[in-house]
CSV table of C-alpha atoms and ligand atoms in Angstrom, one decimal:
chain,number,residue,atom,x,y,z
F,1,MET,CA,0.0,0.0,0.0
F,2,LYS,CA,1.2,3.5,-0.9
F,3,PHE,CA,-0.6,6.7,-0.2
F,4,ILE,CA,-0.2,10.5,0.1
F,5,HIS,CA,-1.2,12.3,3.3
F,6,THR,CA,-1.7,16.0,3.1
F,7,ALA,CA,-3.9,18.7,4.8
F,8,ASP,CA,-4.3,22.4,5.2
F,9,LEU,CA,-3.9,23.3,1.5
F,10,HIS,CA,-5.4,26.8,2.3
F,11,LEU,CA,-5.8,27.3,-1.5
F,12,ASP,CA,-5.8,30.9,-2.6
F,13,SER,CA,-4.3,32.3,0.7
F,14,PRO,CA,-4.3,36.1,0.3
F,15,PHE,CA,-0.7,36.8,1.4
F,16,ARG,CA,-1.8,40.1,2.8
F,17,GLY,CA,0.6,43.0,3.1
F,18,LEU,CA,3.0,41.7,0.4
F,19,ALA,CA,1.5,43.2,-2.8
F,20,ASP,CA,4.1,45.9,-3.1
F,21,MET,CA,6.6,43.9,-5.3
F,22,PRO,CA,7.2,43.2,-9.0
F,23,THR,CA,4.3,41.5,-10.6
F,24,GLN,CA,6.4,38.5,-11.6
F,25,ILE,CA,7.3,37.8,-8.0
F,26,TRP,CA,3.8,38.5,-6.7
F,27,GLN,CA,2.3,36.1,-9.2
F,28,LYS,CA,4.7,33.4,-7.9
F,29,ILE,CA,3.6,34.0,-4.4
F,30,HIS,CA,-0.1,34.3,-5.1
F,31,ARG,CA,0.1,31.0,-7.1
F,32,SER,CA,2.1,29.1,-4.5
F,33,THR,CA,-0.7,27.4,-2.6
F,34,PHE,CA,-2.1,26.2,-6.0
F,35,THR,CA,1.3,25.1,-7.3
F,36,ALA,CA,2.0,23.2,-4.1
F,37,PHE,CA,-1.1,21.1,-4.5
F,38,GLU,CA,-0.6,20.7,-8.2
F,39,ARG,CA,2.8,19.2,-7.4
F,40,ILE,CA,1.2,16.8,-4.9
F,41,VAL,CA,-1.1,15.6,-7.6
F,42,ASP,CA,1.8,15.3,-10.1
F,43,ASN,CA,3.6,13.1,-7.6
F,44,ALA,CA,0.5,11.0,-6.7
F,45,ILE,CA,0.2,10.2,-10.4
F,46,LYS,CA,4.0,9.6,-10.9
F,47,GLU,CA,4.2,7.4,-7.8
F,48,GLN,CA,0.9,5.6,-8.7
F,49,VAL,CA,-0.3,5.8,-5.1
F,50,ASP,CA,-3.4,3.9,-4.1
F,51,PHE,CA,-5.2,7.0,-2.7
F,52,VAL,CA,-4.7,10.5,-1.4
F,53,LEU,CA,-5.9,11.7,2.0
F,54,ILE,CA,-6.7,15.4,2.6
F,55,VAL,CA,-7.3,16.2,6.2
F,56,GLY,CA,-9.2,19.5,6.3
F,57,ASP,CA,-8.7,23.2,5.5
F,58,ILE,CA,-8.6,22.8,1.7
F,59,TYR,CA,-9.8,26.4,1.6
F,60,ASP,CA,-9.1,29.4,3.6
F,61,ARG,CA,-12.3,30.5,5.3
F,62,ASP,CA,-12.4,34.1,4.0
F,63,HIS,CA,-10.9,33.1,0.6
F,64,HIS,CA,-13.0,30.2,-0.6
F,65,SER,CA,-12.9,31.7,-4.0
F,66,ALA,CA,-14.5,30.3,-7.2
F,67,GLU,CA,-11.0,30.1,-8.6
F,68,ALA,CA,-9.9,27.9,-5.7
F,69,GLU,CA,-12.8,25.6,-6.0
F,70,ASP,CA,-12.5,25.3,-9.8
F,71,PHE,CA,-8.8,24.6,-9.4
F,72,PHE,CA,-9.4,21.9,-6.7
F,73,VAL,CA,-12.1,20.2,-8.9
F,74,ARG,CA,-9.7,20.1,-11.8
F,75,GLN,CA,-6.9,18.6,-9.8
F,76,CYS,CA,-9.2,15.9,-8.4
F,77,GLN,CA,-10.3,15.2,-12.0
F,78,ARG,CA,-6.6,14.6,-12.9
F,79,LEU,CA,-6.5,12.0,-10.1
F,80,ASN,CA,-9.8,10.5,-11.3
F,81,GLU,CA,-8.3,10.0,-14.8
F,82,HIS,CA,-5.6,7.9,-13.2
F,83,GLN,CA,-8.1,6.0,-11.0
F,84,ILE,CA,-6.7,7.4,-7.8
F,85,PRO,CA,-9.3,7.9,-5.1
F,86,VAL,CA,-9.3,10.9,-2.8
F,87,TYR,CA,-10.6,10.8,0.8
F,88,LEU,CA,-11.2,14.2,2.3
F,89,SER,CA,-12.6,15.9,5.4
F,90,TYR,CA,-13.3,19.5,5.9
F,91,GLY,CA,-11.6,21.4,8.8
F,92,ASN,CA,-12.2,24.5,10.9
F,93,HIS,CA,-11.5,26.8,8.0
F,94,ASP,CA,-13.7,25.2,5.4
F,95,TYR,CA,-16.3,23.7,7.8
F,96,GLN,CA,-19.6,22.9,6.1
F,97,ILE,CA,-22.6,20.7,6.4
F,98,VAL,CA,-21.9,17.7,4.2
F,99,SER,CA,-25.1,16.2,2.7
F,100,GLU,CA,-24.9,13.0,0.9
F,101,GLY,CA,-24.8,13.2,-2.9
F,102,VAL,CA,-24.6,17.0,-2.9
F,103,THR,CA,-21.1,17.7,-4.3
F,104,SER,CA,-19.5,19.2,-7.4
F,105,LEU,CA,-16.5,16.9,-6.9
F,106,PRO,CA,-15.7,14.1,-9.3
F,107,GLN,CA,-16.7,10.5,-8.4
F,108,ASN,CA,-13.3,9.5,-7.1
F,109,VAL,CA,-13.6,11.9,-4.2
F,110,HIS,CA,-15.1,10.6,-1.0
F,111,VAL,CA,-16.1,13.2,1.5
F,112,PHE,CA,-16.5,12.4,5.2
F,113,GLY,CA,-19.8,13.5,6.8
F,114,ASN,CA,-20.2,15.6,9.9
F,115,GLN,CA,-20.5,12.5,12.1
F,116,VAL,CA,-17.5,10.1,12.5
F,117,GLU,CA,-17.8,7.4,9.8
F,118,THR,CA,-15.7,4.7,8.2
F,119,LYS,CA,-15.2,4.1,4.5
F,120,THR,CA,-13.5,1.0,3.1
F,121,LEU,CA,-11.7,0.3,-0.1
F,122,THR,CA,-10.0,-2.6,-1.7
F,123,LEU,CA,-6.6,-2.0,-3.3
F,124,SER,CA,-5.4,-3.5,-6.6
F,125,ASN,CA,-3.4,-6.1,-4.7
F,126,LYS,CA,-6.7,-7.1,-2.9
F,127,GLU,CA,-5.6,-5.6,0.5
F,128,THR,CA,-8.5,-3.9,2.3
F,129,VAL,CA,-8.3,-0.6,4.0
F,130,SER,CA,-10.7,1.2,6.5
F,131,ILE,CA,-10.5,4.9,6.8
F,132,THR,CA,-12.3,6.7,9.6
F,133,GLY,CA,-12.9,10.4,9.8
F,134,PHE,CA,-15.4,13.3,9.9
F,135,SER,CA,-15.9,16.9,8.6
F,136,TYR,CA,-16.3,20.0,10.7
F,137,GLY,CA,-19.9,21.3,10.4
F,138,LYS,CA,-19.1,24.4,12.4
F,139,ARG,CA,-16.0,26.4,13.2
F,140,TRP,CA,-15.4,24.9,16.6
F,141,LEU,CA,-15.5,21.4,17.8
F,142,SER,CA,-14.7,21.5,21.5
F,143,ALA,CA,-15.7,17.9,22.3
F,144,ASP,CA,-13.3,15.0,21.9
F,145,GLN,CA,-14.1,13.3,18.6
F,146,VAL,CA,-11.8,10.4,18.9
F,147,SER,CA,-14.1,8.7,21.5
F,148,GLY,CA,-16.5,8.2,18.6
F,149,PHE,CA,-13.9,6.4,16.4
F,150,PRO,CA,-14.4,2.6,16.3
F,151,SER,CA,-11.7,0.2,17.3
F,152,LYS,CA,-9.5,-1.3,14.6
F,153,ALA,CA,-11.5,-3.0,12.0
F,154,THR,CA,-10.9,-6.4,10.6
F,155,THR,CA,-9.6,-5.0,7.3
F,156,ASP,CA,-5.8,-5.3,6.6
F,157,TRP,CA,-5.3,-1.7,7.4
F,158,HIS,CA,-7.0,1.0,9.4
F,159,ILE,CA,-6.3,4.7,9.1
F,160,GLY,CA,-7.8,7.6,11.2
F,161,MET,CA,-8.2,11.0,9.7
F,162,LEU,CA,-8.3,13.8,12.4
F,163,HIS,CA,-8.2,17.5,11.9
F,164,GLY,CA,-7.5,18.7,15.4
F,165,ALA,CA,-5.1,19.9,18.1
F,166,LEU,CA,-3.6,18.2,21.1
F,167,ALA,CA,-5.7,18.8,24.2
F,168,GLN,CA,-4.5,21.7,26.4
F,169,ASN,CA,-7.1,20.9,29.0
F,170,ASN,CA,-8.2,24.5,28.8
F,171,SER,CA,-11.7,25.3,27.6
F,172,GLU,CA,-10.5,28.6,26.2
F,173,GLN,CA,-8.2,26.8,23.8
F,174,ASP,CA,-9.6,23.4,23.1
F,175,HIS,CA,-11.8,24.2,20.2
F,176,TYR,CA,-10.3,21.9,17.6
F,177,ALA,CA,-11.4,18.3,18.3
F,178,PRO,CA,-8.9,18.0,21.2
F,179,PHE,CA,-7.1,14.7,21.5
F,180,THR,CA,-4.2,13.0,23.3
F,181,VAL,CA,-1.7,10.7,21.5
F,182,ALA,CA,-2.4,8.0,24.1
F,183,GLU,CA,-6.1,8.0,23.1
F,184,LEU,CA,-5.2,7.6,19.5
F,185,LEU,CA,-2.8,4.7,20.1
F,186,GLN,CA,-5.5,2.9,22.1
F,187,LYS,CA,-7.5,2.5,18.9
F,188,ASN,CA,-4.7,0.3,17.5
F,189,TYR,CA,-4.9,1.9,14.0
F,190,ASP,CA,-2.0,1.6,11.6
F,191,TYR,CA,-1.8,5.3,10.9
F,192,TRP,CA,-3.2,8.6,12.2
F,193,ALA,CA,-3.4,11.2,9.4
F,194,LEU,CA,-3.7,14.5,11.3
F,195,GLY,CA,-4.4,18.1,10.0
F,196,HIS,CA,-4.6,21.6,11.5
F,197,ILE,CA,-1.1,22.3,12.8
F,198,HIS,CA,0.9,23.9,9.9
F,199,LYS,CA,4.3,22.7,11.0
F,200,HIS,CA,5.0,19.2,9.8
F,201,GLN,CA,5.8,16.8,12.7
F,202,VAL,CA,5.6,13.2,13.7
F,203,LEU,CA,3.9,12.8,17.1
F,204,ASN,CA,4.5,9.0,17.3
F,205,ASP,CA,6.7,6.7,15.2
F,206,ASN,CA,5.0,3.4,15.3
F,207,PRO,CA,2.2,3.5,14.4
F,208,PRO,CA,2.9,6.9,12.7
F,209,VAL,CA,0.8,9.8,14.1
F,210,VAL,CA,1.6,12.6,11.7
F,211,TYR,CA,0.9,16.3,11.0
F,212,PRO,CA,1.9,16.9,7.4
F,213,GLY,CA,1.8,20.7,7.9
F,214,ASP,CA,0.5,23.0,5.1
F,215,PRO,CA,2.2,22.2,1.8
F,216,GLN,CA,3.0,25.9,1.3
F,217,GLY,CA,3.9,28.1,4.3
F,218,ARG,CA,1.8,31.3,4.3
F,219,HIS,CA,3.9,33.7,6.3
F,220,LYS,CA,7.2,34.1,8.2
F,221,ASN,CA,5.9,32.0,11.1
F,222,GLU,CA,5.5,29.1,8.7
F,223,ASP,CA,9.1,29.0,7.8
F,224,GLY,CA,11.3,26.1,6.7
F,225,GLN,CA,10.4,23.3,4.3
F,226,HIS,CA,6.8,22.4,3.6
F,227,GLY,CA,5.3,19.5,1.7
F,228,TYR,CA,3.4,16.3,2.3
F,229,TYR,CA,4.0,12.7,3.5
F,230,LEU,CA,4.4,9.7,1.3
F,231,VAL,CA,3.3,6.6,3.3
F,232,GLN,CA,4.2,3.1,2.3
F,233,SER,CA,3.7,-0.3,3.8
F,234,ASP,CA,6.8,-2.3,4.9
F,235,LEU,CA,5.6,-5.7,5.9
F,236,SER,CA,3.0,-5.1,8.6
F,237,LYS,CA,4.0,-1.5,9.3
F,238,LEU,CA,3.5,1.9,7.6
F,239,LYS,CA,6.4,4.2,7.0
F,240,ALA,CA,5.9,7.9,6.5
F,241,GLU,CA,8.4,10.0,4.5
F,242,PHE,CA,8.3,13.8,4.3
F,243,LYS,CA,8.5,15.2,0.8
F,244,ALA,CA,9.3,18.9,0.5
F,245,ILE,CA,7.5,20.6,-2.5
F,246,ALA,CA,6.6,24.2,-1.4
F,247,PRO,CA,7.6,26.5,-4.3
F,248,ILE,CA,8.3,29.3,-1.8
F,249,GLU,CA,10.2,29.1,1.4
F,250,TRP,CA,10.0,31.7,4.2
F,251,CYS,CA,13.2,32.2,6.0
F,252,THR,CA,15.0,34.5,8.3
F,253,VAL,CA,18.6,35.3,7.7
F,254,ASN,CA,20.8,36.7,10.5
F,255,ALA,CA,23.3,39.2,9.0
F,256,ASN,CA,26.1,41.0,10.7
F,257,LEU,CA,27.0,44.5,9.8
F,258,ASP,CA,29.8,46.7,11.1
F,259,HIS,CA,29.8,50.5,11.2
F,260,LEU,CA,28.9,51.0,7.5
F,261,GLN,CA,27.4,54.2,6.2
F,262,ALA,CA,26.7,54.1,2.5
F,263,ALA,CA,23.5,52.3,1.6
F,264,ASP,CA,25.1,50.5,-1.4
F,265,ILE,CA,27.9,49.2,0.7
F,266,ILE,CA,25.4,48.0,3.4
F,267,ILE,CA,23.3,46.2,0.7
F,268,LYS,CA,26.5,44.6,-0.8
F,269,GLY,CA,27.3,43.3,2.7
F,270,LEU,CA,23.8,41.9,3.2
F,271,ARG,CA,23.7,40.4,-0.2
F,272,GLN,CA,26.9,38.4,0.5
F,273,GLN,CA,25.2,36.9,3.5
F,274,VAL,CA,22.2,35.5,1.7
F,275,LYS,CA,22.6,32.2,0.0
F,276,PRO,CA,19.7,31.6,-2.4
F,277,GLY,CA,18.8,28.0,-2.8
F,278,GLU,CA,16.7,26.0,-5.3
F,279,GLN,CA,13.4,27.3,-4.0
F,280,PHE,CA,12.3,30.9,-4.2
F,281,LYS,CA,13.0,32.4,-0.8
F,282,MET,CA,11.1,35.1,1.0
F,283,ILE,CA,13.6,36.6,3.3
F,284,ALA,CA,13.4,38.6,6.5
F,285,LEU,CA,16.9,39.9,7.4
F,286,ASN,CA,17.7,40.3,11.0
F,287,VAL,CA,20.6,42.7,11.1
F,288,GLN,CA,22.9,42.7,14.1
F,289,SER,CA,25.8,45.1,14.6
F,290,THR,CA,29.2,43.5,15.3
F,291,GLY,CA,30.8,46.8,16.3
F,292,GLU,CA,29.5,50.3,17.0
F,293,MET,CA,27.0,50.9,14.1
F,294,SER,CA,26.8,54.5,13.0
F,295,ALA,CA,23.6,56.4,13.7
F,296,LEU,CA,23.3,57.0,9.9
F,297,THR,CA,23.5,53.2,9.2
F,298,LYS,CA,20.8,52.5,11.8
F,299,GLN,CA,18.6,55.2,10.4
F,300,LEU,CA,18.9,53.9,6.8
F,301,ILE,CA,17.8,50.5,8.0
F,302,THR,CA,15.0,51.5,10.3
F,303,ASN,CA,13.5,54.1,7.9
F,304,GLY,CA,13.2,51.5,5.1
F,305,THR,CA,15.7,53.1,2.8
F,306,ILE,CA,17.9,50.0,2.7
F,307,LEU,CA,15.0,47.6,2.1
F,308,GLU,CA,13.6,49.7,-0.8
F,309,ARG,CA,17.0,50.0,-2.5
F,310,PHE,CA,17.7,46.4,-1.9
F,311,GLN,CA,14.4,45.4,-3.5
F,312,GLU,CA,15.0,47.7,-6.5
F,313,GLN,CA,18.3,45.8,-7.1
F,314,ILE,CA,16.7,42.4,-6.8
F,315,ALA,CA,13.9,43.4,-9.1
F,316,GLU,CA,16.5,44.1,-11.8
F,317,ASP,CA,18.0,40.6,-11.5
F,318,ASP,CA,17.3,38.4,-14.5
F,319,SER,CA,15.2,35.8,-12.7
F,320,PRO,CA,15.2,36.6,-9.0
F,321,LYS,CA,15.5,33.6,-6.7
F,322,TRP,CA,14.6,35.5,-3.6
F,323,TRP,CA,12.9,38.6,-2.3
F,324,PRO,CA,13.8,40.5,0.9
F,325,TYR,CA,10.5,41.6,2.4
F,326,GLN,CA,11.6,42.8,5.8
F,327,ILE,CA,14.7,44.1,7.5
F,328,ASN,CA,14.9,44.2,11.3
F,329,LEU,CA,17.6,45.8,13.3
F,330,LEU,CA,18.4,43.5,16.2
F,331,GLY,CA,20.3,43.3,19.3
F,332,GLU,CA,20.8,45.1,22.5
F,333,ALA,CA,23.3,47.4,20.8
F,334,ASN,CA,20.3,49.0,19.2
F,335,LEU,CA,18.4,49.5,22.5
F,336,PRO,CA,19.0,52.6,24.5
F,337,LYS,CA,20.7,51.5,27.7
F,338,MET,CA,18.5,51.0,30.8
F,339,THR,CA,20.0,51.4,34.2
F,340,ASP,CA,20.5,48.0,35.9
F,341,LEU,CA,17.5,48.5,38.1
F,342,ASP,CA,15.2,49.3,35.1
F,343,GLN,CA,16.6,46.3,33.3
F,344,GLU,CA,15.8,44.1,36.2
F,345,TYR,CA,12.2,45.4,36.4
F,346,TRP,CA,11.8,45.2,32.7
F,347,ASP,CA,13.0,41.6,32.5
F,348,GLN,CA,10.7,40.6,35.3
F,349,ALA,CA,7.7,42.4,33.8
F,350,ALA,CA,8.4,41.0,30.3
F,351,LYS,CA,8.5,37.5,31.7
F,352,GLU,CA,4.9,38.0,33.1
F,353,VAL,CA,3.5,39.8,30.0
F,354,PHE,CA,5.1,38.1,27.0
F,355,ASN,CA,4.1,34.5,27.5
F,356,GLN,CA,1.5,32.3,25.9
F,357,SER,CA,-1.1,32.3,28.7
F,358,ALA,CA,-0.9,36.1,29.1
F,359,MET,CA,-1.4,36.4,25.4
F,360,VAL,CA,-4.4,34.2,25.4
F,361,GLU,CA,-5.9,36.3,28.2
F,362,LEU,CA,-5.1,39.5,26.3
F,363,VAL,CA,-6.6,38.2,23.1
F,364,GLY,CA,-9.8,37.4,25.1
F,365,LYS,CA,-12.9,37.3,22.9
F,366,LEU,CA,-10.9,37.9,19.8
F,367,SER,CA,-9.6,34.3,20.1
F,368,LYS,CA,-12.8,33.2,18.3
F,369,TYR,CA,-11.0,34.5,15.2
F,370,ASP,CA,-8.5,31.8,14.7
F,371,PHE,CA,-6.1,33.8,12.7
F,372,ILE,CA,-5.7,36.3,15.5
F,373,ALA,CA,-5.3,33.7,18.2
F,374,GLU,CA,-3.0,31.6,16.2
F,375,HIS,CA,-0.8,34.6,15.2
F,376,LEU,CA,-0.5,36.1,18.7
F,377,THR,CA,0.3,32.9,20.5
F,378,GLU,CA,3.0,31.9,18.1
F,379,PRO,CA,6.4,31.9,20.0
F,380,SER,CA,8.2,33.9,17.4
F,381,MET,CA,5.4,36.5,17.4
F,382,ILE,CA,5.6,36.8,21.2
F,383,GLU,CA,9.3,37.3,20.9
F,384,GLU,CA,8.8,40.0,18.3
F,385,LEU,CA,6.3,41.8,20.5
F,386,ARG,CA,8.7,41.7,23.4
F,387,ARG,CA,11.4,43.1,21.2
F,388,GLU,CA,9.3,45.9,19.8
F,389,ALA,CA,7.9,46.8,23.3
F,390,SER,CA,11.4,47.1,24.7
F,391,GLN,CA,12.4,49.3,21.8
F,392,GLU,CA,9.4,51.6,22.3
F,393,LEU,CA,10.1,51.8,26.0
F,394,GLY,CA,13.7,52.6,25.3
F,395,GLU,CA,12.7,55.4,22.9
F,396,GLU,CA,10.3,56.9,25.4
F,397,ASP,CA,13.1,56.9,28.0
F,398,HIS,CA,15.3,58.6,25.5
F,399,HIS,CA,12.8,61.4,24.9
F,400,GLU,CA,12.7,62.2,28.6
F,401,ASP,CA,16.4,62.6,28.7
X,501,MN,MN1,-5.2,25.0,8.7
């Protein structure tokens, strides 16, 4: 048996705040969620997999566009032409009431209903497979859904499809079909195909319990490689292998600068520190000063001059392999010095304010909007807020001087 496990396609993600770039590059970014899924379908056909699993969030809630839907149908048709079935469930972004027989999808696509159900299929080698799953009918599912999953069936293989998050045992957070790994393992299934968390990760090796992540990262907090899992049987076990396919990779490059002054020299220095790879890279540069950076250099970086000039240069390249979308000036060297006592109080206060539970409290009612809650409780976002707050505080201090 060989299958593909993917989730969280988020087709037609809007990539807000990035439109200010050459059309050619913007097109590449705008198309990236589509391209990623198209590559998955290409590989499904090339690898002649037995089926494809898509575990929720095919569409972005606010961007369930006609274009996205038409694209998805066409890709499923390609799989249909190669007799590859698709098993899909809807998640918290594309939740919908699934009524039997009402679908514009080709006949190879099997959609899970809003109650937990099991579908079975027989592979060309006569092995039998049970697949259990459900679709979100509303944005939140606070109750544990796994308790409704049956025990392992008598088929050769049994796979669970679950779009959800590990239980935090906190009613403010457990909105996405909360589960524990122990509870999944108790079912004795051969594979748990998860969805919802956008960073690919394996929660258990044998049997595999796997989040494939989104096949295309959507912003700087979804950095690194993105793709899908190719799962194959090896005697009585299933082995999952991550395959990177995202056309665009978000990354942060830490660059060191000395006391430079002229914008062109700074850009040259930064350029030498970026190593473009095979994939197109969206780059945030964190600039740190190795020595005493001049006030002028700092200003050129913080007022956006360097970024703009840098982008102009990249836009002139023949076929750019990367795009710098942000430059941050980092490091304590940049912060006006606090007295030791201030620093101590600041560190203490920062510890209390900039942590996940304080953020959840702060977000309060807004947490019903997933994108706000997800964004604000991301560790790198919390770190960024802390840095910006200390910068602001330092500047206020400076004015009083
Ligand atoms: Mn998602």
